[in-house]
Coordinates of C-alpha atoms in Angstrom, one line a residue:
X1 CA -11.8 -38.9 -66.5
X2 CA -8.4 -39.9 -66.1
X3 CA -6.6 -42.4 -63.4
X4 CA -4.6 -39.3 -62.3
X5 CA -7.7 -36.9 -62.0
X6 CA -9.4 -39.5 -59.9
X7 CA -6.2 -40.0 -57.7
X8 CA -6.2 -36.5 -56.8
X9 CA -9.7 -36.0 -56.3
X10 CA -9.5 -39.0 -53.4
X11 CA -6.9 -37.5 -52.0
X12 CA -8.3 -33.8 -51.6
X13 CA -11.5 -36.4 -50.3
X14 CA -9.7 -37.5 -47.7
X15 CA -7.9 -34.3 -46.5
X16 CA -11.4 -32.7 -46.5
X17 CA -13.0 -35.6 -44.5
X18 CA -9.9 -35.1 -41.7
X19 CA -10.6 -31.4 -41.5
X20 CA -7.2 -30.7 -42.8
X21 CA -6.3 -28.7 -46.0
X22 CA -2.9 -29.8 -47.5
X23 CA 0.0 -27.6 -46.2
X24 CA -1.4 -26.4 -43.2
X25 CA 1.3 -27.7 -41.0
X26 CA 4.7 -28.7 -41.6
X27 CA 6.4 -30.4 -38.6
X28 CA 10.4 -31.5 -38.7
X29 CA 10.9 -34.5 -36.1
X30 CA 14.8 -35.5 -35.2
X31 CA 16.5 -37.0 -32.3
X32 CA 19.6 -37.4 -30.4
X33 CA 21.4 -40.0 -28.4
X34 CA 21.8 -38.3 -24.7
X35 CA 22.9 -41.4 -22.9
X36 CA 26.5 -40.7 -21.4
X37 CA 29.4 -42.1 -22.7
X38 CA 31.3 -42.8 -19.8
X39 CA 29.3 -44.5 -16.8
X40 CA 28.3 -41.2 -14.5
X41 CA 26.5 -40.8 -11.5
X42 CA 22.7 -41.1 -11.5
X43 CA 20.0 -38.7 -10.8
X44 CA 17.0 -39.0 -8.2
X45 CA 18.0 -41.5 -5.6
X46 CA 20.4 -40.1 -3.5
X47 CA 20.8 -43.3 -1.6
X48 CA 22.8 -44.4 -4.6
X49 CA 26.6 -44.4 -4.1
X50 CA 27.7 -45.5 -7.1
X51 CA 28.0 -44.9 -10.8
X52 CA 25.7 -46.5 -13.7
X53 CA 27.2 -49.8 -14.2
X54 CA 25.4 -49.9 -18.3
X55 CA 22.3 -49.1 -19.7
X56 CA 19.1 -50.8 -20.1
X57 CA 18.0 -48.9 -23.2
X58 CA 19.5 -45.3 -24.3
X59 CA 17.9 -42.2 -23.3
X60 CA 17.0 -39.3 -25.9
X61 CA 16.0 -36.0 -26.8
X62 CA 13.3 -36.3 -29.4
X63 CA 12.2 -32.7 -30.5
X64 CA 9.0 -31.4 -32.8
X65 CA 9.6 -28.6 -34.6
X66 CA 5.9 -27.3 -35.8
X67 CA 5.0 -24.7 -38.5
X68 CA 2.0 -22.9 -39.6
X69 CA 0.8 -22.1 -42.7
X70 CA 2.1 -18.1 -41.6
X71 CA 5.3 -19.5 -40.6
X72 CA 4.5 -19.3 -36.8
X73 CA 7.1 -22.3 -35.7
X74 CA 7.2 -23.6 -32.1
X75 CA 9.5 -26.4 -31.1
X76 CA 8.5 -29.4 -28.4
X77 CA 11.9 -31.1 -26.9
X78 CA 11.4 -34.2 -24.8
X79 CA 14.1 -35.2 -22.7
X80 CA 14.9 -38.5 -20.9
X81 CA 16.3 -36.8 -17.8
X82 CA 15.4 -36.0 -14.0
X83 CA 14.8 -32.1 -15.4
X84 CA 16.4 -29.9 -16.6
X85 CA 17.5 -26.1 -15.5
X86 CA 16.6 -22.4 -16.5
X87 CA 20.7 -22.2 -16.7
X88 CA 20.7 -25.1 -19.7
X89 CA 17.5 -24.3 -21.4
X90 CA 17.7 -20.4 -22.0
X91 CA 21.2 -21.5 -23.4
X92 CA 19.4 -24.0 -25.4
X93 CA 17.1 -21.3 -26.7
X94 CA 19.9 -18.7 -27.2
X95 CA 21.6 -21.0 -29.5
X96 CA 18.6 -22.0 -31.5
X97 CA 17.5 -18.6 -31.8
X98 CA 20.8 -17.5 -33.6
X99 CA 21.1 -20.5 -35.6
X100 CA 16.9 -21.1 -36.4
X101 CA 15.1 -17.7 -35.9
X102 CA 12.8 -20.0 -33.4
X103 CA 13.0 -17.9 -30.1
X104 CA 13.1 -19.1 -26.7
X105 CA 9.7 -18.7 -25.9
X106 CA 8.9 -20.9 -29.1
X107 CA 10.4 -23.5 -27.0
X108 CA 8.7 -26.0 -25.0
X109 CA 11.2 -28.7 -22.8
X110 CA 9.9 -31.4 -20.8
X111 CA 11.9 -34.0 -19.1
X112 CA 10.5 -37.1 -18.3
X113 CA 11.9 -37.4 -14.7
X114 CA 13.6 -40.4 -15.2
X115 CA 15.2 -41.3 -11.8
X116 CA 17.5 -43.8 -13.9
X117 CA 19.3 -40.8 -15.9
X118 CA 22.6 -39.4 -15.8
X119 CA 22.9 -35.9 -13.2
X120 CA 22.0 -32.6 -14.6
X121 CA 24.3 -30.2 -13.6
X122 CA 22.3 -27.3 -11.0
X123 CA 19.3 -29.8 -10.4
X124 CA 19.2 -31.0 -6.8
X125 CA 22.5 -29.7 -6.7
X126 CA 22.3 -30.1 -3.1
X127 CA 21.1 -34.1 -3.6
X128 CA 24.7 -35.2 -4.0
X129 CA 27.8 -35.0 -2.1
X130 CA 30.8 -34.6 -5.4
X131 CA 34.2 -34.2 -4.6
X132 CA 35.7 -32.3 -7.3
X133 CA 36.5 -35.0 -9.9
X134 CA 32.9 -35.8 -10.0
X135 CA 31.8 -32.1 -10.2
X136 CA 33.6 -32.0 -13.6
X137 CA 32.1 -35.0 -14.8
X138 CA 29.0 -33.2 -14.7
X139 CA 30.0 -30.0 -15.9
X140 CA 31.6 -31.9 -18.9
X141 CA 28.0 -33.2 -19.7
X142 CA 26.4 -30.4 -19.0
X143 CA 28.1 -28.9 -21.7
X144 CA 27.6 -31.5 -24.1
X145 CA 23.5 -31.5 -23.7
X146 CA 23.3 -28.0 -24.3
X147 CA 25.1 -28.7 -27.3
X148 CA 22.7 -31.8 -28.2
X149 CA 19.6 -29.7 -27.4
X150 CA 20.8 -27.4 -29.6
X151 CA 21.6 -29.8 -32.4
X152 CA 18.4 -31.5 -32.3
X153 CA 16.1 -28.7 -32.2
X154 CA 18.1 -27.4 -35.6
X155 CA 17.9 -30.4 -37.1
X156 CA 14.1 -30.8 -36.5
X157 CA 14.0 -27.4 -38.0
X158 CA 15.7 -28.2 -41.3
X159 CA 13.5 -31.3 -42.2
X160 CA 10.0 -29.7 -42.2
X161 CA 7.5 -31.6 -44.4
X162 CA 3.4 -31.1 -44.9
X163 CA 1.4 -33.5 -42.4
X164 CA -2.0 -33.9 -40.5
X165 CA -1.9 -33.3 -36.7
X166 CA -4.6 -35.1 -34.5
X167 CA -5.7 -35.2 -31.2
X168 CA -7.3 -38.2 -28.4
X169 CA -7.1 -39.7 -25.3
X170 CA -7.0 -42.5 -23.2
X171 CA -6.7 -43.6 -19.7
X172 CA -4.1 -45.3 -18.2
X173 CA -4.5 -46.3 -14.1
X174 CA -1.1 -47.5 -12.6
X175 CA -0.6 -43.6 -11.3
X176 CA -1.3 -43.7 -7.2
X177 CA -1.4 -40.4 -5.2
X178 CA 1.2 -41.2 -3.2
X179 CA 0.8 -38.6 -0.3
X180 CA -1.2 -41.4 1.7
X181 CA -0.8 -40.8 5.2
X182 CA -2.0 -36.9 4.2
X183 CA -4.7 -37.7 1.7
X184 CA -5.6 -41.6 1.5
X185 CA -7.8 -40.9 -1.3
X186 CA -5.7 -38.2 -2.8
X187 CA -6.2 -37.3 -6.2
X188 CA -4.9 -38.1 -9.6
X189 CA -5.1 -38.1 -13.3
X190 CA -5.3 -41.3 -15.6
X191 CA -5.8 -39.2 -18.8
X192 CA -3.0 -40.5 -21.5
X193 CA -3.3 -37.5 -23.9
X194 CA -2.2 -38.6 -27.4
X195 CA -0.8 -35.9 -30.5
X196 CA -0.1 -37.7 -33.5
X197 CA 1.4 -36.5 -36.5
X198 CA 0.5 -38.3 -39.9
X199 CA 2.2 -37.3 -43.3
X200 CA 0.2 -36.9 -46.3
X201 CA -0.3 -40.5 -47.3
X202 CA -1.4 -41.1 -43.7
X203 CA 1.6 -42.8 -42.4
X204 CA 2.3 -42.1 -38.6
X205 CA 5.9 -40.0 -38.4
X206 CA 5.9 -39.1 -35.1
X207 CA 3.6 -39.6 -31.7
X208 CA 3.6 -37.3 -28.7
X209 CA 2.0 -38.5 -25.6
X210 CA 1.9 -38.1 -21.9
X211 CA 0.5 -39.2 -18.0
X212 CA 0.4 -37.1 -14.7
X213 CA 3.0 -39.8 -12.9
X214 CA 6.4 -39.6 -11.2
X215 CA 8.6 -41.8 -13.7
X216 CA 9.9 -43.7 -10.8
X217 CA 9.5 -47.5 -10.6
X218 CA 13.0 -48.3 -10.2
X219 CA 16.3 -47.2 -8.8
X220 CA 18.4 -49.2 -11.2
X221 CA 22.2 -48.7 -11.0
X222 CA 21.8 -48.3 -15.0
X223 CA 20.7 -45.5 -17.6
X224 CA 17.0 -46.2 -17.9
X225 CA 14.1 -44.5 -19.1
X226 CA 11.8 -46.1 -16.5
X227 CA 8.0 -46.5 -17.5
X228 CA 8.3 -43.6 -20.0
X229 CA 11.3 -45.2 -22.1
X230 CA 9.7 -48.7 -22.0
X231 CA 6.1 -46.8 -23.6
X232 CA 8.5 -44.8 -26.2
X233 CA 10.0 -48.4 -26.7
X234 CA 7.4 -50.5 -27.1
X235 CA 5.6 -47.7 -29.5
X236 CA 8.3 -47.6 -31.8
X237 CA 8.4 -51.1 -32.5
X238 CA 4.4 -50.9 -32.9
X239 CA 4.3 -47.9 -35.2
X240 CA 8.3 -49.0 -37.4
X241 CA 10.1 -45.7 -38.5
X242 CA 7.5 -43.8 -35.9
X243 CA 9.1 -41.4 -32.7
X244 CA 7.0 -41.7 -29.8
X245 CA 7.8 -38.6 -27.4
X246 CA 6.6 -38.4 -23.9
X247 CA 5.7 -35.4 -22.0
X248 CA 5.5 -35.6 -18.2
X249 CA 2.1 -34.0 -16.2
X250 CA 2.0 -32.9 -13.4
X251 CA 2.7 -36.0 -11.8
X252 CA 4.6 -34.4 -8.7
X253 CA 2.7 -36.4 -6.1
X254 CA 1.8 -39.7 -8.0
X255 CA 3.7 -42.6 -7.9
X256 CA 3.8 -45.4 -10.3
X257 CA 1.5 -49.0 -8.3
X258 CA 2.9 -51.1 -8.1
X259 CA 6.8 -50.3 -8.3
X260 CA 10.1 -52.0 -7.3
X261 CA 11.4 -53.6 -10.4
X262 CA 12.9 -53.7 -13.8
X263 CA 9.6 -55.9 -15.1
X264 CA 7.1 -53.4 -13.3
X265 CA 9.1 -50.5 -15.1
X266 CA 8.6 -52.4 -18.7
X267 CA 5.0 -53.4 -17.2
X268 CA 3.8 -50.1 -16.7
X269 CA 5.3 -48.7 -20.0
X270 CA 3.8 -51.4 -21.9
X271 CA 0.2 -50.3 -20.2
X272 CA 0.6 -46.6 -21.3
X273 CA 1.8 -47.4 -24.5
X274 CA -1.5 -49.6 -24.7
X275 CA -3.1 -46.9 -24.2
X276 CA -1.6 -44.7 -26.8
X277 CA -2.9 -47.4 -29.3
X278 CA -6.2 -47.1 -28.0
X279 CA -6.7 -43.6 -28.3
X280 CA -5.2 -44.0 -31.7
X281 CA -7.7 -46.2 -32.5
X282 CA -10.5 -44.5 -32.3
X283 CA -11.7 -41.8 -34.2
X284 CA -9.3 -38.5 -33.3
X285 CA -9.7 -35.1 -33.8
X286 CA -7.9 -33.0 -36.5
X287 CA -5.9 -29.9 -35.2
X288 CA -5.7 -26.9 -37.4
X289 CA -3.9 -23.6 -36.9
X290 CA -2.7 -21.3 -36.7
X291 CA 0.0 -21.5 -34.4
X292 CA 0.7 -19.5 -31.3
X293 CA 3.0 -19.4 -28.4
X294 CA 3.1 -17.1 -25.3
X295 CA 5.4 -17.4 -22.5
X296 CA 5.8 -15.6 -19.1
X297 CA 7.1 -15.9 -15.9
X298 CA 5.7 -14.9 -11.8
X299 CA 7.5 -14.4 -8.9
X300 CA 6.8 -17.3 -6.3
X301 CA 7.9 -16.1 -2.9
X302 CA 9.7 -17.9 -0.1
X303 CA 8.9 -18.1 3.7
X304 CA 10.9 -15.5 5.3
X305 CA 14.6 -17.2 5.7
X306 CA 16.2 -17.6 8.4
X307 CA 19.2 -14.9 9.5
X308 CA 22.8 -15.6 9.5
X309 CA 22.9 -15.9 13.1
X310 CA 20.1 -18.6 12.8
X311 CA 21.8 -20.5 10.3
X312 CA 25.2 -20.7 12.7
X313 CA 23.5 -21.7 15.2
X314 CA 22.2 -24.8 13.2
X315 CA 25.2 -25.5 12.0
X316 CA 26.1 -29.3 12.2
X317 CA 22.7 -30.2 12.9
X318 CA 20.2 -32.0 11.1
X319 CA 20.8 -35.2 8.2
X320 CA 23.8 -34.8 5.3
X321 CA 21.3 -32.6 3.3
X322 CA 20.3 -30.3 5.9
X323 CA 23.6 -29.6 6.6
X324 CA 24.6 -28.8 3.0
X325 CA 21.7 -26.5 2.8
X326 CA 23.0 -24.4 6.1
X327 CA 25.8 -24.3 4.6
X328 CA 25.3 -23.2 1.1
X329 CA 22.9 -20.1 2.7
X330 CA 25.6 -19.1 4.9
X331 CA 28.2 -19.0 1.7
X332 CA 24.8 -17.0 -0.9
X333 CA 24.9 -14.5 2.4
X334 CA 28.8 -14.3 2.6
X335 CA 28.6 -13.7 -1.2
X336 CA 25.8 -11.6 -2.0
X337 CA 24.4 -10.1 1.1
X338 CA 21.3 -12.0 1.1
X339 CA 19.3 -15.1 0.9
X340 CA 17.1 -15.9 -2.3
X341 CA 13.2 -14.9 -1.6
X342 CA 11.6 -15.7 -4.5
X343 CA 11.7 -18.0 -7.7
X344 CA 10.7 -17.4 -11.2
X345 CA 8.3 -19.5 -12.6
X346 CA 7.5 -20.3 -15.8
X347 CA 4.2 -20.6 -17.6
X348 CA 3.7 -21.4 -21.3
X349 CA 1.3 -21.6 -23.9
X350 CA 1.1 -23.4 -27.2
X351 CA -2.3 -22.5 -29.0
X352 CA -3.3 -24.8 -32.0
X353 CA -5.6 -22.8 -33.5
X354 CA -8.8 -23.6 -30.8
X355 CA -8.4 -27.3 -31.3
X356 CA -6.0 -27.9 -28.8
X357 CA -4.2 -25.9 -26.0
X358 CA -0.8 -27.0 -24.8
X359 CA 0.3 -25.7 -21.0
X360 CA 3.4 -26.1 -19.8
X361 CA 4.2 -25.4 -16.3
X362 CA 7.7 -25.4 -14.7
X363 CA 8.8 -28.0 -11.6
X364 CA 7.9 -30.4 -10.0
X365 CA 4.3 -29.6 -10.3
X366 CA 1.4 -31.5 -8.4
X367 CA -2.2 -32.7 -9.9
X368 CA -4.3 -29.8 -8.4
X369 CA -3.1 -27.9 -11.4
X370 CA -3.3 -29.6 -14.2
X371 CA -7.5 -30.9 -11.9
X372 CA -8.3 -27.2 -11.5
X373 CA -6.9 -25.8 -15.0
X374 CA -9.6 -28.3 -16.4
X375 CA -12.0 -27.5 -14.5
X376 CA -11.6 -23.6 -15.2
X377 CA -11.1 -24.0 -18.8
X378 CA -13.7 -26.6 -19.4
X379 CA -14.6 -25.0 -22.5
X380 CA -11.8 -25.3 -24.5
X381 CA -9.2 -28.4 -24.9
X382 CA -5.8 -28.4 -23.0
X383 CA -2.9 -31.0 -22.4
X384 CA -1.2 -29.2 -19.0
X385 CA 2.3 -30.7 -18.6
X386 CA 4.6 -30.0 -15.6
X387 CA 8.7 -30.3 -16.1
X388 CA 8.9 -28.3 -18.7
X389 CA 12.1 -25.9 -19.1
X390 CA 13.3 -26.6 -15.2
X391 CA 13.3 -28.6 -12.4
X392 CA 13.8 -26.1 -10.0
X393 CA 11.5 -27.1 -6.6
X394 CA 8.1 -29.1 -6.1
X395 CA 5.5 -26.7 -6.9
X396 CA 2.4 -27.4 -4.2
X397 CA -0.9 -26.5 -5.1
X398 CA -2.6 -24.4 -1.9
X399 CA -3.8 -27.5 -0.6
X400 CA -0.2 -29.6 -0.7
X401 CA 1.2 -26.6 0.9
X402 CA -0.9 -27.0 3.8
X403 CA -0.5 -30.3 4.7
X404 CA 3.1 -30.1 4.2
X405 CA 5.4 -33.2 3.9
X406 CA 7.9 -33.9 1.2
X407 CA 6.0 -32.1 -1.8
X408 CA 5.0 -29.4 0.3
X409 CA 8.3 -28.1 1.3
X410 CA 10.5 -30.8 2.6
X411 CA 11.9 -31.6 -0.6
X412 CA 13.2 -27.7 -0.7
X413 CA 16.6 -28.4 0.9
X414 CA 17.7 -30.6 -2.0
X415 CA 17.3 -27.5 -4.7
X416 CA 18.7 -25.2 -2.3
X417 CA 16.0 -23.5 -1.2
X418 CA 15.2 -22.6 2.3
X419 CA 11.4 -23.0 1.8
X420 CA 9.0 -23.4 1.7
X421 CA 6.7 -21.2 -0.3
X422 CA 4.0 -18.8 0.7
X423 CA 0.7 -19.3 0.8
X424 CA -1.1 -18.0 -2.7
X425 CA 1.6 -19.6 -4.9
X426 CA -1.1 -21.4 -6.6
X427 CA -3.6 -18.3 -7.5
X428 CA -0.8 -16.6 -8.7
X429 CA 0.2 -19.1 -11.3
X430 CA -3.5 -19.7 -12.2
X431 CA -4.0 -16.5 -12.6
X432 CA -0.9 -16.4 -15.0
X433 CA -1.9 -19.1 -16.8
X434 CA -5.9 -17.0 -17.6
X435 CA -3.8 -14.0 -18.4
X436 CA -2.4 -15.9 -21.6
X437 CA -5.2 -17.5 -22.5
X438 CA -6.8 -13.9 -23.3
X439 CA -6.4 -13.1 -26.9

């Protein structure tokens, strides 16, 4: 038998002993530089009244652009930003769509909630007080990313190649529930669930990962990717000529422990990237196809708002942000005759054949979900991620809602909202979430 014969049948060997059959996926991986050029405001901390003074590392958009062996393609962005908005991201998809054939739907984007990131225009609009200099500023980069999403997601699309996809986990345990003085021993996930994608001589090409955990150690006055850009960091110089891409939980009310600094930042990053090469480390499990994607969106209603003469009467009263949300109602009523009731939110759904389930729900969402969705669809595997495609509100679970405090509505007045939500927000997005996991 020849050396070539031999070669070949090892290498069928091995695709057979990974569960994979050559050319069952093609994925295209690319990434772009989104770190501003000129030294904007930051995102997150309101407190700061300043602009970045440089930049500890850049930020990026990494993007995964997955096909079947039907064709089915589905693209995975991840974004070092606070969030980003339904405004940017259905332009995103618009633009892919004409250029790609990959439809919005087909497109999951996830930001890592980086409180170290540049403003994105329309998120916690109401956050920051811009004269109108300022306001361009933003609108000028606002512009720009849509055009970078676009770019990257194309480009992913136009380098597909045959790999292996695989699947583990690990656990990582600086997250802290940090609603204390509600729920001292409030929950939260230390799962770090770990994609990787292998080409065909079994070479790592690209790593997706993620952790249930507010990606805020620091409030730097420079472009950082907090915990999550120190794990993509440290990753890449592991795995050389790899792209580690993380994908936030739903970490809405879990803070990294402890938190403060620059070197607890890099600490924690360094921990979860740890555990990446754990999970990596032991045996994983091969994902096959096919390929699937289903996306859909509920109506999450408001509390009943409050009526024009209400909202004079308030006027002036209250901190900066209150008064900025009194004020932009009484302008929504002066322009369209009524006060917003109700929010669309997004679920979606990424099947990989039944080896792996990808959910993606939208804002700030808390743990309960991604606890409950678990325990509900115990018998099947799922990664749930929250941030993905806006940042619109926190989204409590029934519980959070309840209790109240900063995730359970107080945080409404930055987004513009008047808040906060009804009670049986969170049936009606599990319930969304079971009506796309029926075939």
């Amino acid at each position: 038998m020849s050396r070539k014969i031999l070669v070949c049948l090892f290498a069928l060997l091995v695709l057979n002993q990974t569960g994979l059959q050559a050319g069952e996926w093609r994925v295209g991986i690319a990434r772009v530089d989104i770190t501003p050029v000129k030294a904007g405001w930051l995102a997150g901390y309101a407190s700061r009244k300043k602009p970045a003074q440089g930049t500890t590392h850049p930020l990026w958009a990494k993007a995964l652009v997955f096909e079947d062996k039907n064709g089915t393609r589905a693209a995975i962005v991840t974004t070092d930003l606070i969030g980003l908005t339904r405004d940017i991201s259905d332009a995103v998809g618009k633009r892919v769509a004409n250029k790609t054939g990959i439809t919005r739907e087909q497109i999951l984007l996830n930001s890592s909630h980086t409180h170290s990131g540049p403003v994105v225009r329309g998120c916690a609009s109401l956050a920051y007080g811009f004269n109108a200099a300022q306001r361009k500023e933003v609108d000028e980069y606002a512009k720009l990313l849509k055009e970078k999403l676009t770019n990257v997601i194309v480009k992913a699309s136009q380098s597909l190649v045959d790999v292996t996809l695989a699947y583990g986990e690990a656990q990582a345990t600086f997250a802290r529930n940090r609603r204390g003085r509600y729920n001292p021993n409030g929950p939260v996930d230390h799962t770090v669930p770990v994609l990787r994608v292998n080409d065909v001589n079994g070479k790592t090409q690209a790593i997706l990962f993620g952790y249930a955990c507010h990606n805020t150690t620091i409030a730097l006055f420079e472009y950082c990717g907090d915990y999550a850009g120190f794990a993509q960091v440290a990753l890449e110089k592991k795995y050389p000529g790899t792209m580690a891409l993380f994908m936030m939980g739903c970490g809405g009310d879990a803070n990294p422990h402890p938190r403060g600094t620059l070197a607890l930042a890099e600490q924690h990053g360094n921990a979860l990237a740890d555990s990446v090469v754990r999970a990596m480390g032991k045996s994983m499990d091969p994902v096959k196809g096919p390929l699937e994607v289903k996306f859909q969106r509920t109506d999450l209603a408001f509390v009943d708002p409050p009526s024009k003469t209400d909202l004079i009467a308030e006027q002036g009263k209250g901190d900066i942000y209150t008064q900025r949300l009194n004020k932009y109602l009484l302008n929504q009523l002066d322009e369209t005759g009524s006060i917003t009731s109700s929010y669309p939110f997004s679920v979606q759904v990424i099947f990989f054949g039944n080896d792996l389930t990808l959910i993606g729900l939208g804002g700030e969402t808390v743990i309960d979900y991604s606890i409950r969705l678990h325990e509900e669809l115990s018998g099947r595997r799922i990664w749930v991620a929250g941030y993905c495609n806006e940042v619109f509100a926190y989204v409590p679970s029934e519980r959070v809602l309840k209790e109240g405090g900063y995730e359970g509505g107080g945080a409404m007045k930055y987004f513009g909202f008047h808040g906060p939500f009804k009670p049986g927000l969170e049936d009606r997005i599990i319930e969304l979430v079971h009506t796309l996991m029926k075939p």
